[in-house]
């Protein structure tokens, strides 16, 4: 009797398949509305990518210019002045001239100068005598990367100067005997922007995938709406997928935005195929979303979720992904750590796709690893999604 | 009045400290990050893979190859290629970052005095590393020419007779150019301010969500008193963790701490003052914790990227450098480096620290004004 | 058709952790179709747990629950197709519109095509939300949210409808409408379970399950239980003593279980039925009165222990600072108070005064402007124009000084839940200027007075609801304020906690404290000396509860309750307004 009543009350579709789809579609639509109405998701989905793009274009640059070099000329001979001029005419240097090293040495503190080149009093006479003329270069070691570059650049200027002066005429100098032909593939001008912008897609997708979604499930628990949802005939899959789909679309749109702006507006080439880019990005996004949803369903608390997302999502994507800092140069232990960071694989694939082309030997292994991460995170998320209040 | 503030400060401390979750999030991640990132955030280029494609078996070529191969610190592995196709494939697949190509007549030409070309292929996807490696390679080649070629070509004429320049390079403050040393002061500055920002940006927003903010506002506390109460715990926490990190820096990583630690303490105080101002401003504008969190995030991302921690400020275009002058993290990183490594003294510290004071004053005043207004 | 058993509970036990007291213990009951079954009991009795168990959101630790023959633990997906559940706070998506909420649940329930269209039409007509379909759920008033929540739960015609405290925080007009809607459903055969802390609602149910500490104390018709206390209830009135003094005197009597203030009279429940009321003094008149369900509930639970009552009525305050206002007797004064938010005038020229030792109530439906008025009076909002004075200090001129003299208890529990009880007391005492030995002594007194000793080191957030409320009150009165502001102090609180709360308030008023309270819980309004009825930003009536009741008698309502008066006045006002509108239009 009561069974009849139950059956009678169900105005459900005849096709269970179709009702599943409708259920999912309803949830997806709800999630989309919520996403679009929430200023923070629009901000993180659109404003933040543009801000990051801007910062990666202008603020983050590994191309050194404006090296502030102090040159101490203890001697005032024409030769020294010509040497000085070759530094002054070089676009990489901003030269401060001093007569005494004490004038400028202190400026290394606090980085008012990046380096000090000391041309000693006997420099001109030694050059005349064709004897070895020592120059002293002091660099600011508290900024290691700039220090190394300053050393390289100063060496380069000196070499050119020697050739220019014809001081090596009749002598043998490396510049003449062995001419180095550098050929930089994929990025002729060795512009760091071309390498950074594609990689920044990884940071942006991590933000959308992990940071935004880390809050969405936690929010439903905190606001008590999850309880109402769970009392309706929905499945685990419905919950996870409905959270997944809208943010997936937002993430892909943001990727498209960043890719379009960097290729069309900022002159980064896209040498691989667009379809491969879409495919690889989708795979990475799945893993990022999976991680975000996992954090969210495990913590159920917005504060903790946001902190965890920041610590395991954003910072590794910036620092441990190889985007800015070379992974090969990190200590072994940290290299192992980067192996469990999905952004690492994505950054590698992205750079190859944009700058080199469809190099399957790079793209495939990276994509496979990303697929593995995505599968792992999503499976665990689905398992950890609770269907009751226990 | 004093009593009221003291009570408020005690309460704020307890609010931050009593929850074990909070305690964990505030204490453990910053220290772990200090350890991991100080090693990871390196601009040094080392342990990269070098490829050598030599079509010449002469002695000069062998000598040059051995010079490249023995630069173990930079080139941890060397791969030899027999075929140009293999070279291309290896670069494509990122097996090697650079390849030295020695032509078939290299040794012969060299010994006969004919100028030769040495080709270097670099992977531009790793732009920065390529740049550094190219510089390094020309250094090796220079030395090779100076020490080997000159002598072997004309043993009667020692190289010393040539007009050559010997560049004696010394790195001040960090003689081994150890990148961990240059990273740590930056991390100290960033992480300290990060903690203070998170604690303060969530503090008022959280009270608003829980409804306790109204309870505070009906009490006789004045806005200034509430500001002081909210500032103190973040300040103490930030200073405490900052000094703990300085201790780790000097004891574990052996940074010299060439300046006065007291001065660093003072500088940290000023920088925390300005970030706390920003945090409280965000918090007073936000309605929910979520908004506050995203607000703090929207400040942190550009603040870290513009601070000069990731790449030097000098590399930025001039107009953007003006923006970094509004970034408290920029100043504290310079000061931290100055004191921990360079022996920076009071006048320079003052010069770098003062811009943070107006930042803090303006943001704190606005925060106080805002939450007075938000009552409406 | 005879109603059938739709839910059967057999020896249900629920224990959340091994060392905790079970939330439910050995509950066996049948719940029938075509009936409203009320689920009543004090806070923490296990009402919500039971509802969640029936909804299949929790699994019973032992025992078995069957809904229309399906086991909630093993056939949970089938159970979800026939049960509808409206959780506390209605479970709506506040950032979706009314229509989007409905569409979501229609999709989830597989209501499609023409059927969906018809359902929406029916529900929108049913709930009267037709005009608001495009509005965000978060922007709806409490009553409208509740109706939307119900509509979402009724997208498909459920076999069982579970409502968890559907009327908490909702004004009387909306509550009446909700009852009407649910009654219609019941006529169509649905079994409704309605959990509530309001006993007047329980009285209207067809059947009640009364839970206490996880045990089922009573199942049956509410009238049957009420009948058990026949002859034990009296209304008394004194010529000399004030009703408050009379109540506290009565409660000290060992044979009086419970008492509440009802207008000018005091309603008392005796331990045993009697025809003659025991003497309480010479000038006390008593007459028997028909019992209510609430009376029976109090008897069943044994009322408030006498020891606690005697503790409460001891003196809380050492002295109330009477000197500060001098001879002036007016403690709170509002003059032409107006508050505009943009073009919307939330409060329009409201004036009133409250004298020392008075309980003054602001009454009105959701969104009428009573909260805004209230917030202006305690300095949380700055009035657009007009003057607000507390204890002789103008709130706009010297806000900090005025705030020193008032205490404030917010509607939601708003103490620091991650601080311990002692730390909360220390903080609030300190912020209000107590220090040193005086602070310690006051804290000590509060702990004793409010019996907080067993929880002194637990976090405030972990306290049982009743203790949270005691702590909140202790924090609000530590500095011995001249006036205490209470914003919906007992909404969603069970009758026992509510009694205790008002006994304390009465004790404080007897010592000269002034109380200002907002409420839409009308039994609470009975405690007020004077009430101002707020509607659409204006005060439409002021007077004692009895005055208000007396102003609306009619043939069908010879003895109107305050709730009747409330609804009648609002309707009258609306009629008057629309007539005025009509006149204006004609002219």
CSV table of N, CA and C in Angstrom, one decimal, chain B residues 31-134:
chain,number,residue,atom,x,y,z
B,31,UNK,N,57.5,28.8,8.3
B,31,UNK,CA,58.9,28.3,8.6
B,31,UNK,C,59.3,27.2,7.5
B,32,UNK,N,58.3,26.4,7.2
B,32,UNK,CA,58.6,25.4,6.1
B,32,UNK,C,58.8,26.0,4.8
B,33,UNK,N,58.0,27.1,4.5
B,33,UNK,CA,58.3,27.8,3.3
B,33,UNK,C,59.6,28.4,3.3
B,34,UNK,N,60.1,29.0,4.4
B,34,UNK,CA,61.4,29.6,4.4
B,34,UNK,C,62.4,28.6,4.0
B,35,UNK,N,62.3,27.3,4.5
B,35,UNK,CA,63.3,26.3,4.2
B,35,UNK,C,63.2,25.9,2.8
B,36,UNK,N,62.0,25.6,2.3
B,36,UNK,CA,61.9,25.1,0.9
B,36,UNK,C,62.2,26.2,-0.1
B,37,UNK,N,61.6,27.3,0.1
B,37,UNK,CA,61.7,28.3,-1.0
B,37,UNK,C,63.1,28.9,-1.0
B,38,UNK,N,63.8,29.0,0.1
B,38,UNK,CA,65.1,29.5,0.1
B,38,UNK,C,66.0,28.7,-0.8
B,39,UNK,N,65.8,27.4,-0.9
B,39,UNK,CA,66.6,26.6,-1.8
B,39,UNK,C,66.0,26.6,-3.2
B,40,UNK,N,64.7,26.7,-3.3
B,40,UNK,CA,64.0,26.6,-4.6
B,40,UNK,C,64.2,27.9,-5.4
B,41,UNK,N,64.1,29.1,-4.7
B,41,UNK,CA,64.0,30.3,-5.4
B,41,UNK,C,65.5,30.8,-5.8
B,42,UNK,N,66.1,30.0,-6.6
B,42,UNK,CA,67.4,30.3,-7.0
B,42,UNK,C,67.5,30.8,-8.4
B,43,UNK,N,68.4,31.8,-8.7
B,43,UNK,CA,68.6,32.2,-10.0
B,43,UNK,C,69.9,31.7,-10.5
B,44,UNK,N,70.6,30.9,-9.7
B,44,UNK,CA,71.8,30.3,-10.1
B,44,UNK,C,71.4,29.3,-11.2
B,45,UNK,N,72.4,29.1,-12.1
B,45,UNK,CA,72.1,28.0,-13.1
B,45,UNK,C,73.2,27.0,-12.9
B,46,UNK,N,72.7,25.8,-12.5
B,46,UNK,CA,73.7,24.7,-12.3
B,46,UNK,C,72.9,23.4,-12.6
B,47,UNK,N,73.7,22.4,-12.6
B,47,UNK,CA,73.1,21.0,-12.8
B,47,UNK,C,72.3,20.9,-14.1
B,48,UNK,N,72.8,21.7,-15.1
B,48,UNK,CA,72.0,21.5,-16.4
B,48,UNK,C,72.8,20.6,-17.3
B,49,UNK,N,72.0,20.1,-18.3
B,49,UNK,CA,72.6,19.1,-19.2
B,49,UNK,C,73.2,19.8,-20.5
B,50,UNK,N,74.4,19.4,-20.8
B,50,UNK,CA,75.1,20.0,-21.9
B,50,UNK,C,75.3,19.0,-23.0
B,51,UNK,N,75.1,19.4,-24.2
B,51,UNK,CA,75.3,18.4,-25.3
B,51,UNK,C,76.6,18.9,-26.1
B,52,UNK,N,77.3,17.9,-26.5
B,52,UNK,CA,78.5,18.3,-27.3
B,52,UNK,C,78.5,17.5,-28.6
B,53,UNK,N,78.6,18.2,-29.7
B,53,UNK,CA,78.6,17.5,-31.0
B,53,UNK,C,79.8,17.9,-31.7
B,54,UNK,N,80.8,17.0,-31.6
B,54,UNK,CA,82.1,17.4,-32.2
B,54,UNK,C,82.4,16.5,-33.4
B,55,UNK,N,82.7,17.3,-34.5
B,55,UNK,CA,83.0,16.5,-35.8
B,55,UNK,C,84.5,16.5,-35.9
B,56,UNK,N,85.2,16.9,-34.9
B,56,UNK,CA,86.7,17.0,-35.0
B,56,UNK,C,87.3,16.2,-33.9
B,57,UNK,N,88.3,15.4,-34.2
B,57,UNK,CA,88.9,14.6,-33.2
B,57,UNK,C,90.3,15.1,-32.8
B,58,UNK,N,90.6,16.3,-33.2
B,58,UNK,CA,91.9,16.8,-33.0
B,58,UNK,C,92.1,17.2,-31.5
B,59,UNK,N,93.4,17.5,-31.2
B,59,UNK,CA,93.7,17.7,-29.7
B,59,UNK,C,93.0,19.0,-29.2
B,60,UNK,N,93.0,20.0,-30.0
B,60,UNK,CA,92.4,21.3,-29.5
B,60,UNK,C,90.9,21.0,-29.2
B,61,UNK,N,90.2,20.3,-30.1
B,61,UNK,CA,88.8,20.1,-29.8
B,61,UNK,C,88.7,19.2,-28.5
B,62,UNK,N,89.5,18.2,-28.4
B,62,UNK,CA,89.4,17.4,-27.2
B,62,UNK,C,89.7,18.2,-25.9
B,63,UNK,N,90.7,19.1,-26.0
B,63,UNK,CA,91.0,20.0,-24.9
B,63,UNK,C,89.8,20.9,-24.5
B,64,UNK,N,89.2,21.5,-25.6
B,64,UNK,CA,88.0,22.3,-25.3
B,64,UNK,C,86.8,21.5,-24.7
B,65,UNK,N,86.6,20.4,-25.3
B,65,UNK,CA,85.5,19.5,-24.8
B,65,UNK,C,85.8,19.2,-23.3
B,66,UNK,N,87.0,18.8,-23.0
B,66,UNK,CA,87.3,18.5,-21.6
B,66,UNK,C,87.1,19.7,-20.7
B,67,UNK,N,87.4,20.9,-21.2
B,67,UNK,CA,87.1,22.0,-20.3
B,67,UNK,C,85.6,22.2,-20.1
B,68,UNK,N,84.9,22.0,-21.1
B,68,UNK,CA,83.4,22.1,-20.9
B,68,UNK,C,82.9,21.1,-19.9
B,69,UNK,N,83.4,19.8,-20.2
B,69,UNK,CA,82.9,18.7,-19.4
B,69,UNK,C,83.3,18.8,-17.9
B,70,UNK,N,84.4,19.5,-17.7
B,70,UNK,CA,84.9,19.5,-16.3
B,70,UNK,C,84.2,20.6,-15.5
B,71,UNK,N,83.4,21.4,-16.1
B,71,UNK,CA,82.7,22.5,-15.4
B,71,UNK,C,81.5,21.8,-14.7
B,72,UNK,N,81.7,20.9,-13.8
B,72,UNK,CA,80.7,20.0,-13.2
B,72,UNK,C,79.6,20.8,-12.5
B,73,UNK,N,79.9,21.9,-11.9
B,73,UNK,CA,78.9,22.6,-11.1
B,73,UNK,C,77.8,23.1,-12.1
B,74,UNK,N,78.1,23.5,-13.2
B,74,UNK,CA,77.1,24.0,-14.1
B,74,UNK,C,76.6,22.9,-15.0
B,75,UNK,N,77.5,22.2,-15.6
B,75,UNK,CA,77.0,21.1,-16.5
B,75,UNK,C,77.2,19.8,-15.8
B,76,UNK,N,76.1,19.3,-15.2
B,76,UNK,CA,76.3,18.1,-14.4
B,76,UNK,C,76.4,16.9,-15.3
B,77,UNK,N,75.7,17.0,-16.4
B,77,UNK,CA,75.8,15.8,-17.4
B,77,UNK,C,76.2,16.3,-18.7
B,78,UNK,N,77.0,15.6,-19.4
B,78,UNK,CA,77.3,15.9,-20.8
B,78,UNK,C,76.9,14.8,-21.7
B,79,UNK,N,76.2,15.1,-22.7
B,79,UNK,CA,75.9,14.1,-23.7
B,79,UNK,C,76.6,14.3,-25.0
B,80,UNK,N,77.1,13.3,-25.6
B,80,UNK,CA,77.8,13.4,-26.9
B,80,UNK,C,77.0,13.0,-28.0
B,81,UNK,N,77.0,13.8,-29.1
B,81,UNK,CA,76.2,13.5,-30.2
B,81,UNK,C,77.0,13.2,-31.4
B,82,UNK,N,76.5,12.3,-32.3
B,82,UNK,CA,77.3,12.0,-33.5
B,82,UNK,C,76.5,12.6,-34.8
B,83,UNK,N,75.4,13.1,-34.6
B,83,UNK,CA,74.5,13.4,-35.7
B,83,UNK,C,73.8,14.7,-35.4
B,84,UNK,N,73.6,15.5,-36.4
B,84,UNK,CA,72.9,16.7,-36.2
B,84,UNK,C,71.4,16.5,-35.8
B,85,UNK,N,70.9,15.5,-36.4
B,85,UNK,CA,69.4,15.2,-36.1
B,85,UNK,C,69.2,14.9,-34.6
B,86,UNK,N,70.2,14.2,-34.1
B,86,UNK,CA,70.1,13.8,-32.7
B,86,UNK,C,70.2,15.1,-31.8
B,87,UNK,N,71.0,16.0,-32.3
B,87,UNK,CA,71.2,17.3,-31.6
B,87,UNK,C,69.8,18.0,-31.5
B,88,UNK,N,69.2,18.1,-32.7
B,88,UNK,CA,67.9,18.8,-32.8
B,88,UNK,C,66.9,18.1,-31.9
B,89,UNK,N,66.9,16.8,-31.9
B,89,UNK,CA,65.9,16.1,-31.2
B,89,UNK,C,66.1,16.4,-29.7
B,90,UNK,N,67.4,16.3,-29.3
B,90,UNK,CA,67.7,16.5,-27.9
B,90,UNK,C,67.3,17.9,-27.3
B,91,UNK,N,67.5,18.9,-28.2
B,91,UNK,CA,67.0,20.2,-27.7
B,91,UNK,C,65.5,20.3,-27.7
B,92,UNK,N,64.9,19.8,-28.7
B,92,UNK,CA,63.4,19.8,-28.8
B,92,UNK,C,62.9,19.1,-27.5
B,93,UNK,N,63.4,18.0,-27.2
B,93,UNK,CA,62.8,17.3,-26.0
B,93,UNK,C,63.3,17.7,-24.7
B,94,UNK,N,64.1,18.7,-24.7
B,94,UNK,CA,64.7,19.3,-23.5
B,94,UNK,C,65.6,18.4,-22.7
B,95,UNK,N,66.2,17.4,-23.5
B,95,UNK,CA,67.2,16.6,-22.9
B,95,UNK,C,68.5,17.4,-22.5
B,96,UNK,N,68.8,18.3,-23.4
B,96,UNK,CA,69.9,19.2,-23.1
B,96,UNK,C,69.4,20.7,-23.2
B,97,UNK,N,70.1,21.6,-22.5
B,97,UNK,CA,69.7,23.0,-22.6
B,97,UNK,C,70.6,23.7,-23.6
B,98,UNK,N,71.8,23.2,-23.9
B,98,UNK,CA,72.7,23.8,-24.8
B,98,UNK,C,73.6,22.8,-25.5
B,99,UNK,N,74.0,23.0,-26.7
B,99,UNK,CA,74.8,22.1,-27.4
B,99,UNK,C,76.0,22.9,-28.0
B,100,UNK,N,77.2,22.4,-27.8
B,100,UNK,CA,78.4,23.0,-28.4
B,100,UNK,C,78.7,22.2,-29.7
B,101,UNK,N,78.8,22.9,-30.7
B,101,UNK,CA,79.0,22.3,-32.0
B,101,UNK,C,80.4,22.6,-32.5
B,102,UNK,N,81.3,21.6,-32.6
B,102,UNK,CA,82.6,21.9,-33.0
B,102,UNK,C,82.8,21.3,-34.5
B,103,UNK,N,83.1,22.2,-35.4
B,103,UNK,CA,83.2,21.8,-36.8
B,103,UNK,C,84.4,20.9,-37.1
B,104,UNK,N,84.4,20.2,-38.2
B,104,UNK,CA,85.4,19.2,-38.6
B,104,UNK,C,86.8,19.8,-38.6
B,105,UNK,N,87.0,21.0,-38.9
B,105,UNK,CA,88.3,21.5,-39.1
B,105,UNK,C,88.8,22.4,-38.0
B,106,UNK,N,88.2,22.3,-36.9
B,106,UNK,CA,88.4,23.2,-35.8
B,106,UNK,C,89.9,23.1,-35.3
B,107,UNK,N,90.4,22.0,-35.0
B,107,UNK,CA,91.7,21.9,-34.4
B,107,UNK,C,92.7,22.3,-35.5
B,108,UNK,N,92.5,21.9,-36.7
B,108,UNK,CA,93.5,22.2,-37.7
B,108,UNK,C,93.6,23.7,-38.0
B,109,UNK,N,92.4,24.3,-38.2
B,109,UNK,CA,92.4,25.7,-38.4
B,109,UNK,C,93.0,26.5,-37.3
B,110,UNK,N,92.6,26.1,-36.1
B,110,UNK,CA,93.1,26.8,-34.9
B,110,UNK,C,94.6,26.8,-34.9
B,111,UNK,N,95.2,25.6,-35.1
B,111,UNK,CA,96.6,25.5,-35.0
B,111,UNK,C,97.3,26.2,-36.1
B,112,UNK,N,96.6,26.3,-37.2
B,112,UNK,CA,97.3,27.0,-38.3
B,112,UNK,C,97.0,28.5,-38.3
B,113,UNK,N,96.3,28.9,-37.3
B,113,UNK,CA,96.1,30.4,-37.1
B,113,UNK,C,94.9,30.9,-37.8
B,114,UNK,N,94.1,30.1,-38.5
B,114,UNK,CA,92.9,30.6,-39.1
B,114,UNK,C,91.8,30.7,-38.1
B,115,UNK,N,91.1,31.8,-38.2
B,115,UNK,CA,90.0,32.0,-37.2
B,115,UNK,C,88.9,30.9,-37.4
B,116,UNK,N,88.4,30.4,-36.3
B,116,UNK,CA,87.4,29.4,-36.4
B,116,UNK,C,86.1,29.9,-35.8
B,117,UNK,N,85.1,29.2,-36.1
B,117,UNK,CA,83.8,29.5,-35.5
B,117,UNK,C,83.4,28.3,-34.6
B,118,UNK,N,82.9,28.7,-33.4
B,118,UNK,CA,82.4,27.7,-32.5
B,118,UNK,C,80.9,27.9,-32.4
B,119,UNK,N,80.1,26.9,-32.7
B,119,UNK,CA,78.7,27.2,-32.7
B,119,UNK,C,78.1,26.7,-31.4
B,120,UNK,N,77.2,27.5,-30.8
B,120,UNK,CA,76.5,27.1,-29.6
B,120,UNK,C,75.0,27.2,-29.8
B,121,UNK,N,74.3,26.1,-29.5
B,121,UNK,CA,72.9,26.1,-29.7
B,121,UNK,C,72.2,26.2,-28.3
B,122,UNK,N,71.3,27.1,-28.1
B,122,UNK,CA,70.7,27.2,-26.8
B,122,UNK,C,69.2,27.1,-26.9
B,123,UNK,N,68.6,26.6,-25.8
B,123,UNK,CA,67.1,26.4,-25.8
B,123,UNK,C,66.5,27.7,-25.3
B,124,UNK,N,65.8,28.4,-26.1
B,124,UNK,CA,65.3,29.7,-25.7
B,124,UNK,C,64.0,29.6,-24.9
B,125,UNK,N,63.5,28.4,-24.7
B,125,UNK,CA,62.4,28.3,-23.8
B,125,UNK,C,62.8,28.6,-22.3
B,126,UNK,N,64.0,28.3,-22.0
B,126,UNK,CA,64.5,28.7,-20.7
B,126,UNK,C,65.4,29.9,-20.9
B,127,UNK,N,64.8,31.0,-21.1
B,127,UNK,CA,65.5,32.2,-21.6
B,127,UNK,C,66.6,32.6,-20.7
B,128,UNK,N,66.3,32.6,-19.4
B,128,UNK,CA,67.2,33.1,-18.4
B,128,UNK,C,68.4,32.2,-18.4
B,129,UNK,N,68.2,30.9,-18.2
B,129,UNK,CA,69.3,30.0,-18.1
B,129,UNK,C,70.1,30.0,-19.4
B,130,UNK,N,69.5,30.2,-20.5
B,130,UNK,CA,70.2,30.2,-21.8
B,130,UNK,C,71.2,31.4,-21.8
B,131,UNK,N,70.7,32.5,-21.3
B,131,UNK,CA,71.5,33.7,-21.2
B,131,UNK,C,72.7,33.5,-20.3
B,132,UNK,N,72.5,33.0,-19.2
B,132,UNK,CA,73.6,32.8,-18.2
B,132,UNK,C,74.6,31.8,-18.8
B,133,UNK,N,74.1,30.7,-19.4
B,133,UNK,CA,75.0,29.7,-19.9
B,133,UNK,C,75.8,30.2,-21.1
B,134,UNK,N,75.2,31.0,-21.9
B,134,UNK,CA,76.0,31.6,-23.0
B,134,UNK,C,77.1,32.4,-22.5
